[in-house]
mmCIF file of C-alpha atoms in Angstrom:
data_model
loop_
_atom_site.group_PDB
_atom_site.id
_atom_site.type_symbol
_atom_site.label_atom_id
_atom_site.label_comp_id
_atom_site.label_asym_id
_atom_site.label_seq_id
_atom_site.Cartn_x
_atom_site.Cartn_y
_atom_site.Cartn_z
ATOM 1 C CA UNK N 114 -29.296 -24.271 -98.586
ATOM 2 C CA UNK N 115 -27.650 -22.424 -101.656
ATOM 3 C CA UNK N 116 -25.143 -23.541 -103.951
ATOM 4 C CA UNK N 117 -23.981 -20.778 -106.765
ATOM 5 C CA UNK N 118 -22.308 -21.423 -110.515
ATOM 6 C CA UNK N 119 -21.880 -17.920 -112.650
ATOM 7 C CA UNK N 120 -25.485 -16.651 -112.932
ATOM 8 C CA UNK N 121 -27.312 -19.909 -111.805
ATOM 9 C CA UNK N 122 -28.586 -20.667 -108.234
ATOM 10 C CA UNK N 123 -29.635 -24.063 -106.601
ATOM 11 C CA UNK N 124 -31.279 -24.551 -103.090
ATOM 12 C CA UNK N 125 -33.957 -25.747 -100.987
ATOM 13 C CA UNK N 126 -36.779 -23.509 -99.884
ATOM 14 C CA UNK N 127 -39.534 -24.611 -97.672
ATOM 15 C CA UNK N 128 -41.906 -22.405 -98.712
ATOM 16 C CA UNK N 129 -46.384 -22.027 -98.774
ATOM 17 C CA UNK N 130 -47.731 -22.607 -102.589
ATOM 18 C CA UNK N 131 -50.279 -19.202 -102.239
ATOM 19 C CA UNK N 132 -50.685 -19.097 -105.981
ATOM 20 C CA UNK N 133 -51.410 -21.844 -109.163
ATOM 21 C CA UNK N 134 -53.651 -20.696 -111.368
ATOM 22 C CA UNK N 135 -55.034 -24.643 -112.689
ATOM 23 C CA UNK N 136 -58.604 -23.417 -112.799
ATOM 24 C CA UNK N 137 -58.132 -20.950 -115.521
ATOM 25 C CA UNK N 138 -57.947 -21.765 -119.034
ATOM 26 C CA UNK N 139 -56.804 -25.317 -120.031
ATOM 27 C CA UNK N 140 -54.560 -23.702 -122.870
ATOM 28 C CA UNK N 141 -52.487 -21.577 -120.375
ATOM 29 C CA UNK N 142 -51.550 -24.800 -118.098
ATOM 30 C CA UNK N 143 -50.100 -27.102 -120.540
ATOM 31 C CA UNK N 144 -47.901 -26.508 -123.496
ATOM 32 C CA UNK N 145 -46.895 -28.428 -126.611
ATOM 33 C CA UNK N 146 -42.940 -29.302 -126.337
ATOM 34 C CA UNK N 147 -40.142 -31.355 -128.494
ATOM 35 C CA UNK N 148 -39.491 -34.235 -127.001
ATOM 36 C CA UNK N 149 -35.651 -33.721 -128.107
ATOM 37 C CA UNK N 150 -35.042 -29.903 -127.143
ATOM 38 C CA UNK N 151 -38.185 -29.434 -124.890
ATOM 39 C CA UNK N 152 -38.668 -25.762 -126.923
ATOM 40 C CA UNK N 153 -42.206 -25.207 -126.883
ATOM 41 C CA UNK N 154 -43.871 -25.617 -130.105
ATOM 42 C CA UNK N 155 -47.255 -24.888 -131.805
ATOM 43 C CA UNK N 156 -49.376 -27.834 -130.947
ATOM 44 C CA UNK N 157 -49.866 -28.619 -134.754
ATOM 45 C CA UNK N 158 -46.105 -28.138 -135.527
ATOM 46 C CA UNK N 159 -44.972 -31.342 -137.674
ATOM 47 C CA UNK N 160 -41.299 -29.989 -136.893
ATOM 48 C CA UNK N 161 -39.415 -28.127 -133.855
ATOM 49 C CA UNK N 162 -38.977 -24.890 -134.152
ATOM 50 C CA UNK N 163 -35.412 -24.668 -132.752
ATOM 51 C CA UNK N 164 -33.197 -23.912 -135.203
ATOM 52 C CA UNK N 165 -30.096 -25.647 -132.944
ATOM 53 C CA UNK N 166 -32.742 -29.088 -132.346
ATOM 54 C CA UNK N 167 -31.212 -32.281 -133.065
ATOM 55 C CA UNK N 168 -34.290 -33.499 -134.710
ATOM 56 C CA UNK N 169 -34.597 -31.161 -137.737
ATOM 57 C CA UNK N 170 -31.034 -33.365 -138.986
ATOM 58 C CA UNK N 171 -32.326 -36.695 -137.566
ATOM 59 C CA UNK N 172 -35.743 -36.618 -138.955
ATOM 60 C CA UNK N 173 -37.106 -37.797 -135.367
ATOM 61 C CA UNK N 174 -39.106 -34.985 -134.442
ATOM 62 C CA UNK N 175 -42.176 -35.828 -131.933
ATOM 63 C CA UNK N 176 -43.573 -33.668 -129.483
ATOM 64 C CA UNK N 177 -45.258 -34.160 -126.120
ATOM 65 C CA UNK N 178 -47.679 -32.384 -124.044
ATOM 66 C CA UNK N 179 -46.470 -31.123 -120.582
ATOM 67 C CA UNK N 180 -47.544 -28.960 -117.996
ATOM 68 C CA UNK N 181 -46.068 -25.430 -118.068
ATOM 69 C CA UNK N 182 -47.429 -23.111 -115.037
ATOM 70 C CA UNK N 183 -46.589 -20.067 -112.984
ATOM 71 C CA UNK N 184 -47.058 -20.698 -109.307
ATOM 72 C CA UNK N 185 -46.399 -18.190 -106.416
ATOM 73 C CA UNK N 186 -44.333 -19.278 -103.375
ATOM 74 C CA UNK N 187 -44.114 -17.757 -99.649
ATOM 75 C CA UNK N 188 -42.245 -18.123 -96.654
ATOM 76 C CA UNK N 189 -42.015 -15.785 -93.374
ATOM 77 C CA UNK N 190 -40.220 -13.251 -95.231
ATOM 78 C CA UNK N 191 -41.639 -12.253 -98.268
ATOM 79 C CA UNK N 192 -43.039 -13.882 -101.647
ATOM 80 C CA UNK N 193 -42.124 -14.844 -104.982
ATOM 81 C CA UNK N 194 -44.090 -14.597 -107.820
ATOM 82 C CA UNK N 195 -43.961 -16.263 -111.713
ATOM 83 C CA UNK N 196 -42.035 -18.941 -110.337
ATOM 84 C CA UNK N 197 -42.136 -21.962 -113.515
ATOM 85 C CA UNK N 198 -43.607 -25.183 -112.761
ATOM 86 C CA UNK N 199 -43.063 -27.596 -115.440
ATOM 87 C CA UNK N 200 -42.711 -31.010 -116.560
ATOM 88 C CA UNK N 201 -42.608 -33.909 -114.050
ATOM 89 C CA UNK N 202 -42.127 -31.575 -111.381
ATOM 90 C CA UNK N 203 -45.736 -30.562 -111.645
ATOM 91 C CA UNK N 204 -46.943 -33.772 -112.622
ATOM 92 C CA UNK N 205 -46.048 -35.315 -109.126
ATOM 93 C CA UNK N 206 -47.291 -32.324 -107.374
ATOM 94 C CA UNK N 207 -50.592 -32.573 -108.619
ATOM 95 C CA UNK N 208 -50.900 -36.193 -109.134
ATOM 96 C CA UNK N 209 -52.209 -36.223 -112.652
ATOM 97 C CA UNK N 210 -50.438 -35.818 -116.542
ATOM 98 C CA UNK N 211 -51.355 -33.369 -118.536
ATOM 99 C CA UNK N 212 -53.520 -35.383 -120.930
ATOM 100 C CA UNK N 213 -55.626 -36.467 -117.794
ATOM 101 C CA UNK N 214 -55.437 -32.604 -116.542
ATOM 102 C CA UNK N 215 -57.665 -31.663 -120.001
ATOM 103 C CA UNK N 216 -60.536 -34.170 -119.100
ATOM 104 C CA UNK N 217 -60.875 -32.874 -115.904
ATOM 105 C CA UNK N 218 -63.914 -30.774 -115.192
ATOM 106 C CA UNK N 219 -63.952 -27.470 -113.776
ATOM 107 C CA UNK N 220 -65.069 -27.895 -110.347
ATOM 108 C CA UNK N 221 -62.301 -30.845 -110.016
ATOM 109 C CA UNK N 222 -60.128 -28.500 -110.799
ATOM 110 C CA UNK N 223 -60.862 -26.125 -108.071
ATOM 111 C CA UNK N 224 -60.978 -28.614 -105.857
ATOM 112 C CA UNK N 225 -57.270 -29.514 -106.558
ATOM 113 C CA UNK N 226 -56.154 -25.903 -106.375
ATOM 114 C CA UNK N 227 -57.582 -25.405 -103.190
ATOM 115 C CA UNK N 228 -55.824 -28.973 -101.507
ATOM 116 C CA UNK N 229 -52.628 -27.289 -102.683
ATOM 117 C CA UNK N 230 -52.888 -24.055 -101.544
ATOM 118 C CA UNK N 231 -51.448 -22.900 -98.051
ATOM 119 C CA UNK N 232 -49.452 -26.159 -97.596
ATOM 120 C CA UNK N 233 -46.023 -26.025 -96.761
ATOM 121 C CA UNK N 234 -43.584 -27.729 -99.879
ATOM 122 C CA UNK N 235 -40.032 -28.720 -99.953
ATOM 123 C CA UNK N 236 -38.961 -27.083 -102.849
ATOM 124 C CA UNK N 237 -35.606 -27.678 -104.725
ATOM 125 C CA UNK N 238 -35.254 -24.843 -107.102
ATOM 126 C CA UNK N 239 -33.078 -23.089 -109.708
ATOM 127 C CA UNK N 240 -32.412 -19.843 -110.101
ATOM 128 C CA UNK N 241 -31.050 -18.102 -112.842
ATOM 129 C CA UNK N 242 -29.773 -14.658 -113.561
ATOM 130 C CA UNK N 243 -30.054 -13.148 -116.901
ATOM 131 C CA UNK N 244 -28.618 -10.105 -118.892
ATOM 132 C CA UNK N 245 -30.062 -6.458 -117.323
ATOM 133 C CA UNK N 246 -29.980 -8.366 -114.079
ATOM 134 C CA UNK N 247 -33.950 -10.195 -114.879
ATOM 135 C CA UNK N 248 -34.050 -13.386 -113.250
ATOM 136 C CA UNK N 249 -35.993 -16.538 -113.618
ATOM 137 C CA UNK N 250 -37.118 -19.129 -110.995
ATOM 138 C CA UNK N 251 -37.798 -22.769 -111.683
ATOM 139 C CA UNK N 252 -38.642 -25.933 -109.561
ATOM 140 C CA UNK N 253 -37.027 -28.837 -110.190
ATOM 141 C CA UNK N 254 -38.969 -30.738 -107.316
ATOM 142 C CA UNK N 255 -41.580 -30.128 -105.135
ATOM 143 C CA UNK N 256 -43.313 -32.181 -102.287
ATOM 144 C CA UNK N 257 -45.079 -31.637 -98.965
ATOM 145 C CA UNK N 258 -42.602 -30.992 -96.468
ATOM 146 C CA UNK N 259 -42.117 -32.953 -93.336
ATOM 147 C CA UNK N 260 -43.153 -30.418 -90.236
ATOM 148 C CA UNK N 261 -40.376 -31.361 -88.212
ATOM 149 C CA UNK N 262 -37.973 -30.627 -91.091
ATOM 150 C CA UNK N 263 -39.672 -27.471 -92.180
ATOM 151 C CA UNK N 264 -39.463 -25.941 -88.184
ATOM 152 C CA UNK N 265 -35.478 -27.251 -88.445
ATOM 153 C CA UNK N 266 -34.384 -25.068 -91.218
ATOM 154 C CA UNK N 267 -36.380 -21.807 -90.557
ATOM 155 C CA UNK N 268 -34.621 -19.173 -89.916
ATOM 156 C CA UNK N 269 -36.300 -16.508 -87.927
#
């Protein structure tokens, strides 16, 4: 399922998670954001960085931690790669926040990656089409798909 506007692409992908790197570094799985703009900010940055934010003329700047991955999706007929996982979306999918994500020992860690990978996710995604034809892929939701469901929409 596809729906196009300009350069920007929604759909529906049912699709194997074969990559999500949580087991790595801490620091390169969660970012600092402003809560007004969500532009990602130093984590010690007492103002956003955005030039256009709303909170550099309101004086309400704060700025919240969030999860900011790169995941790797497949299907029967091929695989994407440095596909953005952020915010709520990856909250739900891995059942934790990100404040409770930095407690969480190593070996937990690994133990969530590998209950993730090679399951089959409903994904709702957008993708978006940039100057020189670069393109960037983001999930907006993501959850385990129904079999039935899945085996409906393939197309082989």
């Amino acid at each position: 399922t596809k729906k196009t506007s300009g350069s920007c692409c929604m759909g529906i992908t049912y699709a194997y998670l074969t990559t999500i790197d949580i087991d790595q570094t801490s620091s390169s799985c969660v970012s600092y954001r402003c809560s007004q703009c969500k532009f990602r900010i130093p984590q010690e940055s007492v103002m956003c960085c955005n030039h256009s934010c709303s909170s550099l003329t309101s004086g309400g700047f704060s700025s919240e931690l969030t999860f900011d991955l790169s995941i790797s999706l497949s299907d029967h007929t091929d695989m994407i790669e440095y596909v953005r996982l952020n915010g709520r979306a990856a909250s739900d999918l891995l059942h934790t926040s990100p404040a409770d994500f930095l407690q969480m020992s190593d070996e937990q860690k690994t133990e969530l990656k590998s209950s993730l990978l090679l399951e089959k996710f409903k994904v709702y995604f957008k993708s978006t089409t940039f100057a020189e034809q670069k393109s960037a892929v983001r999930v907006l939701s993501i959850e385990l798909a129904d079999p039935m469901e899945a085996i409906s929409h393939a197309n082989v």
